[in-house]
Short mmCIF file of C-alpha atoms in Angstrom, two decimals:
data_model
loop_
_atom_site.label_atom_id
_atom_site.label_comp_id
_atom_site.label_asym_id
_atom_site.label_seq_id
_atom_site.Cartn_x
_atom_site.Cartn_y
_atom_site.Cartn_z
CA UNK A 1 -66.11 110.50 193.00
CA UNK A 2 -62.85 111.67 191.54
CA UNK A 3 -63.14 113.71 188.36
CA UNK A 4 -60.91 115.96 186.34
CA UNK A 5 -62.80 118.99 187.56
CA UNK A 6 -60.55 121.75 188.88
CA UNK A 7 -61.96 124.53 190.99
CA UNK A 8 -61.75 127.58 188.71
CA UNK A 9 -61.50 130.29 191.37
CA UNK A 10 -57.74 130.67 191.35
CA UNK A 11 -57.43 130.87 187.57
CA UNK A 12 -57.62 133.77 185.15
CA UNK A 13 -60.64 134.03 182.86
CA UNK A 14 -59.09 132.39 179.86
CA UNK A 15 -57.58 129.55 181.82
CA UNK A 16 -60.82 129.16 183.65
CA UNK A 17 -62.60 128.43 180.41
CA UNK A 18 -59.97 125.94 179.37
CA UNK A 19 -59.82 124.27 182.72
CA UNK A 20 -63.51 123.72 183.26
CA UNK A 21 -63.95 122.19 179.83
CA UNK A 22 -65.59 118.93 180.61
CA UNK A 23 -66.59 116.10 178.36
CA UNK A 24 -68.83 113.12 178.82
CA UNK A 25 -70.00 110.42 176.44
CA UNK A 26 -73.40 108.83 176.10
CA UNK A 27 -76.40 108.37 173.90
CA UNK A 28 -79.54 110.24 173.00
CA UNK A 29 -82.71 108.74 174.46
CA UNK A 30 -85.40 110.92 172.94
CA UNK A 31 -87.31 114.15 173.35
CA UNK A 32 -90.09 115.23 175.67
CA UNK A 33 -91.52 118.33 177.30
CA UNK A 34 -91.06 119.75 180.77
CA UNK A 35 -93.34 122.21 182.55
CA UNK A 36 -91.90 125.01 184.66
CA UNK A 37 -93.63 125.96 187.89
CA UNK A 38 -95.17 128.92 186.04
CA UNK A 39 -96.43 126.70 183.23
CA UNK A 40 -93.77 127.46 180.63
CA UNK A 41 -93.11 124.46 178.45
CA UNK A 42 -89.58 123.46 177.49
CA UNK A 43 -88.81 121.05 174.70
CA UNK A 44 -85.97 118.94 176.04
CA UNK A 45 -83.76 116.14 174.80
CA UNK A 46 -83.09 113.39 177.29
CA UNK A 47 -79.56 112.05 177.01
CA UNK A 48 -78.01 109.21 178.95
CA UNK A 49 -74.38 110.04 179.70
CA UNK A 50 -71.69 108.21 181.59
CA UNK A 51 -70.49 106.77 183.78
CA UNK A 52 -67.34 107.11 181.70
CA UNK A 53 -64.02 105.69 182.72
CA UNK A 54 -60.67 107.43 182.27
CA UNK A 55 -58.79 105.09 179.95
CA UNK A 56 -55.63 107.10 179.47
CA UNK A 57 -54.00 110.31 180.72
CA UNK A 58 -51.92 112.22 178.17
CA UNK A 59 -49.10 114.27 179.62
CA UNK A 60 -46.89 117.05 178.33
CA UNK A 61 -43.72 114.99 178.79
CA UNK A 62 -44.87 111.86 177.06
CA UNK A 63 -47.41 113.01 174.46
CA UNK A 64 -46.66 116.71 174.05
CA UNK A 65 -50.09 117.77 175.29
CA UNK A 66 -52.32 117.38 178.31
CA UNK A 67 -55.54 115.46 177.84
CA UNK A 68 -57.62 112.70 179.27
CA UNK A 69 -59.19 109.88 177.33
CA UNK A 70 -62.65 108.69 178.25
CA UNK A 71 -64.30 105.40 177.43
CA UNK A 72 -68.01 104.61 177.48
CA UNK A 73 -70.29 101.72 176.60
CA UNK A 74 -69.51 98.11 177.46
CA UNK A 75 -68.45 95.84 174.65
CA UNK A 76 -67.43 92.21 174.37
CA UNK A 77 -63.67 91.55 174.18
CA UNK A 78 -63.90 89.93 170.77
CA UNK A 79 -65.59 92.97 169.24
CA UNK A 80 -62.69 95.26 170.04
CA UNK A 81 -59.48 95.62 168.02
CA UNK A 82 -56.41 94.06 169.61
CA UNK A 83 -54.47 97.31 170.25
CA UNK A 84 -57.39 98.78 172.19
CA UNK A 85 -57.95 95.53 174.01
CA UNK A 86 -54.32 95.56 175.06
CA UNK A 87 -54.72 99.08 176.40
CA UNK A 88 -57.68 98.05 178.53
CA UNK A 89 -55.91 94.89 179.72
CA UNK A 90 -52.92 96.94 180.82
CA UNK A 91 -55.12 99.38 182.68
CA UNK A 92 -57.14 96.57 184.19
CA UNK A 93 -60.45 97.93 182.90
CA UNK A 94 -63.47 96.47 181.16
CA UNK A 95 -63.30 97.28 177.43
CA UNK A 96 -65.40 100.19 176.19
CA UNK A 97 -66.92 100.77 172.80
CA UNK A 98 -66.41 104.52 172.44
CA UNK A 99 -63.25 106.45 173.30
CA UNK A 100 -62.77 110.19 173.05
CA UNK A 101 -60.08 112.56 174.23
CA UNK A 102 -60.46 115.89 175.88
CA UNK A 103 -57.68 118.46 175.85
CA UNK A 104 -56.76 120.19 179.07
CA UNK A 105 -54.72 123.35 179.55
CA UNK A 106 -52.95 121.97 182.59
CA UNK A 107 -51.87 118.56 183.77
CA UNK A 108 -54.82 116.32 184.55
CA UNK A 109 -55.60 115.72 188.22
CA UNK A 110 -57.18 112.33 187.65
CA UNK A 111 -55.71 108.93 186.95
CA UNK A 112 -56.56 105.95 184.79
CA UNK A 113 -59.60 104.08 186.09
CA UNK A 114 -61.39 107.12 187.54
CA UNK A 115 -65.03 107.47 186.61
CA UNK A 116 -66.79 110.56 185.29
CA UNK A 117 -70.54 110.81 185.81
CA UNK A 118 -73.22 113.20 184.64
CA UNK A 119 -73.07 115.29 187.82
CA UNK A 120 -70.08 117.19 186.45
CA UNK A 121 -72.89 119.27 184.96
CA UNK A 122 -75.47 121.11 186.98
CA UNK A 123 -78.75 122.77 186.18
CA UNK A 124 -78.29 125.95 184.14
CA UNK A 125 -74.94 124.99 182.60
CA UNK A 126 -74.41 125.66 178.92
CA UNK A 127 -73.24 122.66 176.90
CA UNK A 128 -72.28 121.77 173.36
CA UNK A 129 -73.63 118.45 172.14
CA UNK A 130 -71.90 116.58 169.33
CA UNK A 131 -73.88 113.95 167.46
CA UNK A 132 -74.10 112.30 164.09
CA UNK A 133 -76.93 113.64 161.97
CA UNK A 134 -79.36 111.15 160.46
CA UNK A 135 -78.25 110.15 156.96
CA UNK A 136 -80.49 111.20 154.10
CA UNK A 137 -78.69 109.56 151.18
CA UNK A 138 -78.53 111.44 147.90
CA UNK A 139 -80.73 114.47 148.47
CA UNK A 140 -81.87 117.15 146.06
CA UNK A 141 -81.36 120.88 146.48
CA UNK A 142 -84.70 121.45 148.21
CA UNK A 143 -83.96 119.13 151.12
CA UNK A 144 -80.22 119.74 151.16
CA UNK A 145 -79.99 123.52 150.73
CA UNK A 146 -83.55 124.72 151.37
CA UNK A 147 -84.10 125.81 147.77
CA UNK A 148 -87.61 126.77 146.71
CA UNK A 149 -89.51 124.58 144.35
CA UNK A 150 -90.96 125.73 141.05
CA UNK A 151 -94.65 125.98 140.20
CA UNK A 152 -96.43 122.65 139.85
CA UNK A 153 -99.00 123.66 137.27
CA UNK A 154 -99.43 125.93 134.20
CA UNK A 155 -97.15 123.72 132.12
CA UNK A 156 -94.09 124.07 134.34
CA UNK A 157 -91.65 121.17 134.31
CA UNK A 158 -89.05 122.48 136.82
CA UNK A 159 -90.77 121.52 140.08
CA UNK A 160 -87.77 120.31 142.10
CA UNK A 161 -84.93 121.20 139.77
CA UNK A 162 -82.06 123.42 140.91
CA UNK A 163 -82.47 126.05 138.17
CA UNK A 164 -79.66 127.76 136.32
CA UNK A 165 -76.14 126.79 137.37
CA UNK A 166 -74.32 129.82 136.00
CA UNK A 167 -74.50 132.49 133.31
CA UNK A 168 -73.40 131.78 129.74
CA UNK A 169 -70.75 134.46 130.04
CA UNK A 170 -68.99 132.78 132.96
CA UNK A 171 -68.92 129.62 130.89
CA UNK A 172 -68.42 127.20 133.76
CA UNK A 173 -70.02 126.18 137.01
CA UNK A 174 -68.40 128.01 139.93
CA UNK A 175 -66.92 125.76 142.58
CA UNK A 176 -69.10 125.44 145.63
CA UNK A 177 -72.35 125.76 143.65
CA UNK A 178 -75.02 124.22 145.82
CA UNK A 179 -76.38 121.12 144.14
CA UNK A 180 -77.83 117.76 145.05
CA UNK A 181 -75.61 115.17 146.68
CA UNK A 182 -75.07 113.15 149.77
CA UNK A 183 -76.71 114.75 152.79
CA UNK A 184 -76.57 113.83 156.45
CA UNK A 185 -74.57 111.25 158.40
CA UNK A 186 -72.14 114.00 159.37
CA UNK A 187 -70.83 115.15 162.74
CA UNK A 188 -72.94 118.05 163.97
CA UNK A 189 -72.49 120.21 167.05
CA UNK A 190 -75.41 121.94 168.73
CA UNK A 191 -73.92 124.82 170.66
CA UNK A 192 -74.87 126.55 173.89
CA UNK A 193 -77.77 124.36 174.94
CA UNK A 194 -78.91 124.73 178.51
CA UNK A 195 -79.01 121.85 180.97
CA UNK A 196 -82.51 121.94 182.40
CA UNK A 197 -82.24 119.04 184.82
CA UNK A 198 -79.70 116.49 186.01
CA UNK A 199 -80.85 113.03 187.07
CA UNK A 200 -77.71 111.58 188.63
CA UNK A 201 -79.41 108.38 189.79
CA UNK A 202 -80.17 107.34 186.22
CA UNK A 203 -77.28 109.17 184.50
CA UNK A 204 -79.66 111.41 182.59
CA UNK A 205 -79.34 115.00 181.44
CA UNK A 206 -82.30 117.01 180.24
CA UNK A 207 -80.98 119.43 177.64
CA UNK A 208 -83.11 122.19 176.22
CA UNK A 209 -83.53 122.00 172.47
CA UNK A 210 -82.76 119.34 169.92
CA UNK A 211 -79.64 117.29 169.37
CA UNK A 212 -78.38 115.80 166.11
CA UNK A 213 -78.91 112.12 165.46
CA UNK A 214 -81.36 109.32 165.97
CA UNK A 215 -82.49 108.02 169.33
CA UNK A 216 -79.86 105.79 170.93
CA UNK A 217 -77.21 107.49 168.77
CA UNK A 218 -73.77 108.16 170.26
CA UNK A 219 -73.27 111.72 171.49
CA UNK A 220 -70.65 113.75 173.31
CA UNK A 221 -71.67 116.44 175.78
CA UNK A 222 -69.11 119.07 176.74
CA UNK A 223 -69.07 122.44 178.43
CA UNK A 224 -70.00 125.10 175.88
CA UNK A 225 -66.94 126.66 174.31
CA UNK A 226 -68.34 130.04 173.39
CA UNK A 227 -71.22 130.49 175.81
CA UNK A 228 -69.09 130.11 178.91
CA UNK A 229 -66.53 132.55 177.63
CA UNK A 230 -69.18 135.22 177.11
CA UNK A 231 -70.50 134.62 180.56
CA UNK A 232 -67.04 134.94 182.10
CA UNK A 233 -66.48 138.30 180.38
CA UNK A 234 -69.67 139.89 181.71
CA UNK B 1 -87.46 99.99 177.78
CA UNK B 2 -89.63 102.99 177.14
CA UNK B 3 -87.59 105.53 179.07
CA UNK B 4 -89.28 108.63 177.69
CA UNK B 5 -92.73 107.29 178.53
CA UNK B 6 -91.58 106.49 182.02
CA UNK B 7 -90.11 109.97 182.51
CA UNK B 8 -93.31 111.55 181.23
CA UNK B 9 -95.33 109.58 183.74
CA UNK B 10 -93.00 110.77 186.50
CA UNK B 11 -92.88 114.40 185.45
CA UNK B 12 -96.58 114.79 184.67
CA UNK B 13 -99.48 114.97 187.07
CA UNK B 14 -100.18 111.74 188.86
CA UNK B 15 -103.91 111.82 188.28
CA UNK B 16 -105.90 113.62 185.65
CA UNK B 17 -109.61 114.37 185.77
CA UNK B 18 -111.64 111.96 183.61
CA UNK B 19 -112.69 114.04 180.59
CA UNK B 20 -114.38 112.68 177.49
CA UNK B 21 -115.28 114.02 174.08
CA UNK B 22 -118.56 115.88 174.12
CA UNK B 23 -118.48 116.67 177.83
CA UNK B 24 -119.36 120.10 179.08
CA UNK B 25 -116.49 121.13 181.32
CA UNK B 26 -115.25 123.93 183.54
CA UNK B 27 -111.52 124.45 183.14
CA UNK B 28 -109.93 126.12 186.15
CA UNK B 29 -107.07 128.00 184.56
CA UNK B 30 -104.54 130.13 186.42
CA UNK B 31 -104.11 133.50 184.73
CA UNK B 32 -101.80 136.38 185.48
CA UNK B 33 -103.29 139.82 185.95
CA UNK B 34 -100.50 142.33 186.48
CA UNK B 35 -98.54 140.69 189.25
CA UNK B 36 -101.50 138.88 190.75
CA UNK B 37 -102.65 135.41 189.84
CA UNK B 38 -106.19 134.16 189.89
CA UNK B 39 -108.18 131.20 188.65
CA UNK B 40 -110.35 131.80 185.63
CA UNK B 41 -113.10 129.48 184.52
CA UNK B 42 -113.47 128.53 180.90
CA UNK B 43 -116.74 126.69 180.34
CA UNK B 44 -117.45 124.87 177.10
CA UNK B 45 -117.68 121.61 175.19
CA UNK B 46 -114.74 119.26 174.66
CA UNK B 47 -114.53 118.91 170.89
CA UNK B 48 -111.12 117.22 170.59
CA UNK B 49 -108.45 115.57 172.68
CA UNK B 50 -104.88 114.58 172.01
CA UNK B 51 -103.37 111.84 174.09
CA UNK B 52 -99.62 112.07 173.55
CA UNK B 53 -98.15 111.34 176.94
CA UNK B 54 -97.25 114.58 178.68
CA UNK B 55 -98.50 116.56 175.68
CA UNK B 56 -102.05 115.37 176.36
CA UNK B 57 -104.48 118.22 175.78
CA UNK B 58 -108.15 119.08 175.39
CA UNK B 59 -109.75 121.53 172.98
CA UNK B 60 -112.71 123.29 174.60
CA UNK B 61 -115.16 125.26 172.48
CA UNK B 62 -117.70 127.78 173.63
CA UNK B 63 -119.70 130.61 172.11
CA UNK B 64 -118.84 134.05 173.45
CA UNK B 65 -121.11 136.87 172.27
CA UNK B 66 -122.04 134.98 169.13
CA UNK B 67 -118.43 134.20 168.31
CA UNK B 68 -117.00 130.71 168.63
CA UNK B 69 -113.93 130.51 170.88
CA UNK B 70 -111.70 127.45 171.12
CA UNK B 71 -108.91 127.02 173.61
CA UNK B 72 -106.43 124.20 173.91
CA UNK B 73 -105.40 123.25 177.43
CA UNK B 74 -102.37 121.05 178.13
CA UNK B 75 -103.76 118.78 180.83
CA UNK B 76 -100.39 118.32 182.54
CA UNK B 77 -99.72 122.06 182.76
CA UNK B 78 -99.51 123.42 186.31
CA UNK B 79 -101.66 126.31 185.11
CA UNK B 80 -104.61 123.98 184.56
CA UNK B 81 -105.72 123.57 188.15
CA UNK B 82 -108.78 121.44 187.56
CA UNK B 83 -111.21 120.30 184.91
CA UNK B 84 -114.71 119.65 186.25
CA UNK B 85 -117.19 117.75 184.10
CA UNK B 86 -120.63 119.26 184.55
CA UNK B 87 -122.43 117.21 181.91
CA UNK B 88 -121.50 114.09 179.98
CA UNK B 89 -122.18 114.18 176.26
CA UNK B 90 -123.10 111.30 174.01
CA UNK B 91 -121.10 111.26 170.80
CA UNK B 92 -120.27 108.79 168.07
CA UNK B 93 -117.00 110.32 166.94
CA UNK B 94 -113.69 111.37 168.43
CA UNK B 95 -113.46 114.85 166.93
CA UNK B 96 -116.49 117.13 167.02
CA UNK B 97 -115.25 119.63 164.45
CA UNK B 98 -118.70 119.61 162.82
CA UNK B 99 -119.86 121.79 165.72
CA UNK B 100 -117.87 124.64 164.19
CA UNK B 101 -120.35 124.88 161.33
CA UNK B 102 -123.35 124.94 163.61
CA UNK B 103 -124.97 127.74 165.53
CA UNK B 104 -127.62 128.04 168.21
CA UNK B 105 -129.71 125.02 169.10
CA UNK B 106 -127.85 122.81 166.66
CA UNK B 107 -124.71 122.89 168.82
CA UNK B 108 -126.41 120.92 171.57
CA UNK B 109 -125.26 117.38 172.23
CA UNK B 110 -127.31 114.57 173.67
CA UNK B 111 -126.51 113.95 177.31
CA UNK B 112 -124.94 110.64 178.18
CA UNK B 113 -127.11 109.06 180.82
CA UNK B 114 -127.37 105.56 182.12
CA UNK B 115 -125.65 103.25 184.54
CA UNK B 116 -122.08 103.66 183.31
CA UNK B 117 -122.12 107.45 183.38
CA UNK B 118 -123.73 107.48 186.80
CA UNK B 119 -121.14 105.10 188.24
CA UNK B 120 -118.30 107.13 186.80
CA UNK B 121 -119.74 110.29 188.24
CA UNK B 122 -120.02 108.79 191.70
CA UNK B 123 -116.51 107.35 191.52
CA UNK B 124 -115.16 110.71 190.51
CA UNK B 125 -117.03 112.43 193.30
CA UNK B 126 -115.61 109.99 195.83
CA UNK B 127 -112.09 110.54 194.48
CA UNK B 128 -112.42 114.30 194.75
CA UNK B 129 -113.71 114.00 198.28
CA UNK B 130 -110.80 111.73 199.13
CA UNK B 131 -107.93 113.98 198.12
CA UNK B 132 -109.46 117.42 198.00
CA UNK B 133 -108.59 118.26 194.47
CA UNK B 134 -108.17 115.55 191.87
CA UNK B 135 -105.56 117.36 189.80
CA UNK B 136 -103.16 118.35 192.54
CA UNK B 137 -100.46 116.06 191.21
CA UNK B 138 -96.77 116.77 191.63
#
């Protein structure tokens, strides 16, 4: 399997971090528990990632930056917009539903049509997982900002109300005041989660902790940005 | 396709000892003493069970020096080496929380006797004889 992985030994620490940044696309399958040999229980999210196909390689000369573009998830031709369809036709690939780019610090070593599978990660790696949080519609301050509620009895009428918005002296509501409003359905990144197990045969990653979004929701898994850097320093 | 259920079946123990509500059981539980490990027995009555895939667990209650003690054992945990049923209990409900309010002779349960219980016991005995220990799953 050809991937954009570059052996980091010859690079300096900073470059190393940039170079081993890896991305893969997939979907969340659900949560379960895993037992260690010593009986410790881990809550893990099972995600199905890859195989992704490299749909485009961005180069310094042509695009002004180095990156690779990955595609994942089969889709019927008629469901895809014509420009994207043309891109796939030109590359001679089956059309994919999701496309994401990953920036590289040096020219990519892979070419269009290469596949990326979940074994770019190994057990113990730290990853960031990007997902779309479940939408909650118009939510009040208790759900949205973790406000406390008021007393329910003794004649109180302010059970779930936000309380005072400002003082009379200020005379206006300060911008950024936390109030009710639309909550959820936003891009959320869970950082520095540990890969507990890699199941290459079924394209599954077991990631410790929770991941934003509903089951079967689209997610991106990439090498942790901050966690790896800390590790490299030590 | 129920992927999570399938994974839980693969990652959990292959066979679990047949435990029912109201049974008197011995739980063989691996405990750590300093840097040594040994198997401890916890003997009591099964008052509740949860059957949530790999999170399946039993709540065992016993009276220690006049004080009720309840412990929850995850059945798929590698620390739970074995659960041996020493006496089947006859119950009409799934959760025996009413035993918490009772002391002394009142905590006794009627023993489940009869053809079905006897057959199960013999089957279980044969299974244990066949593979040494019934819970030695992966």
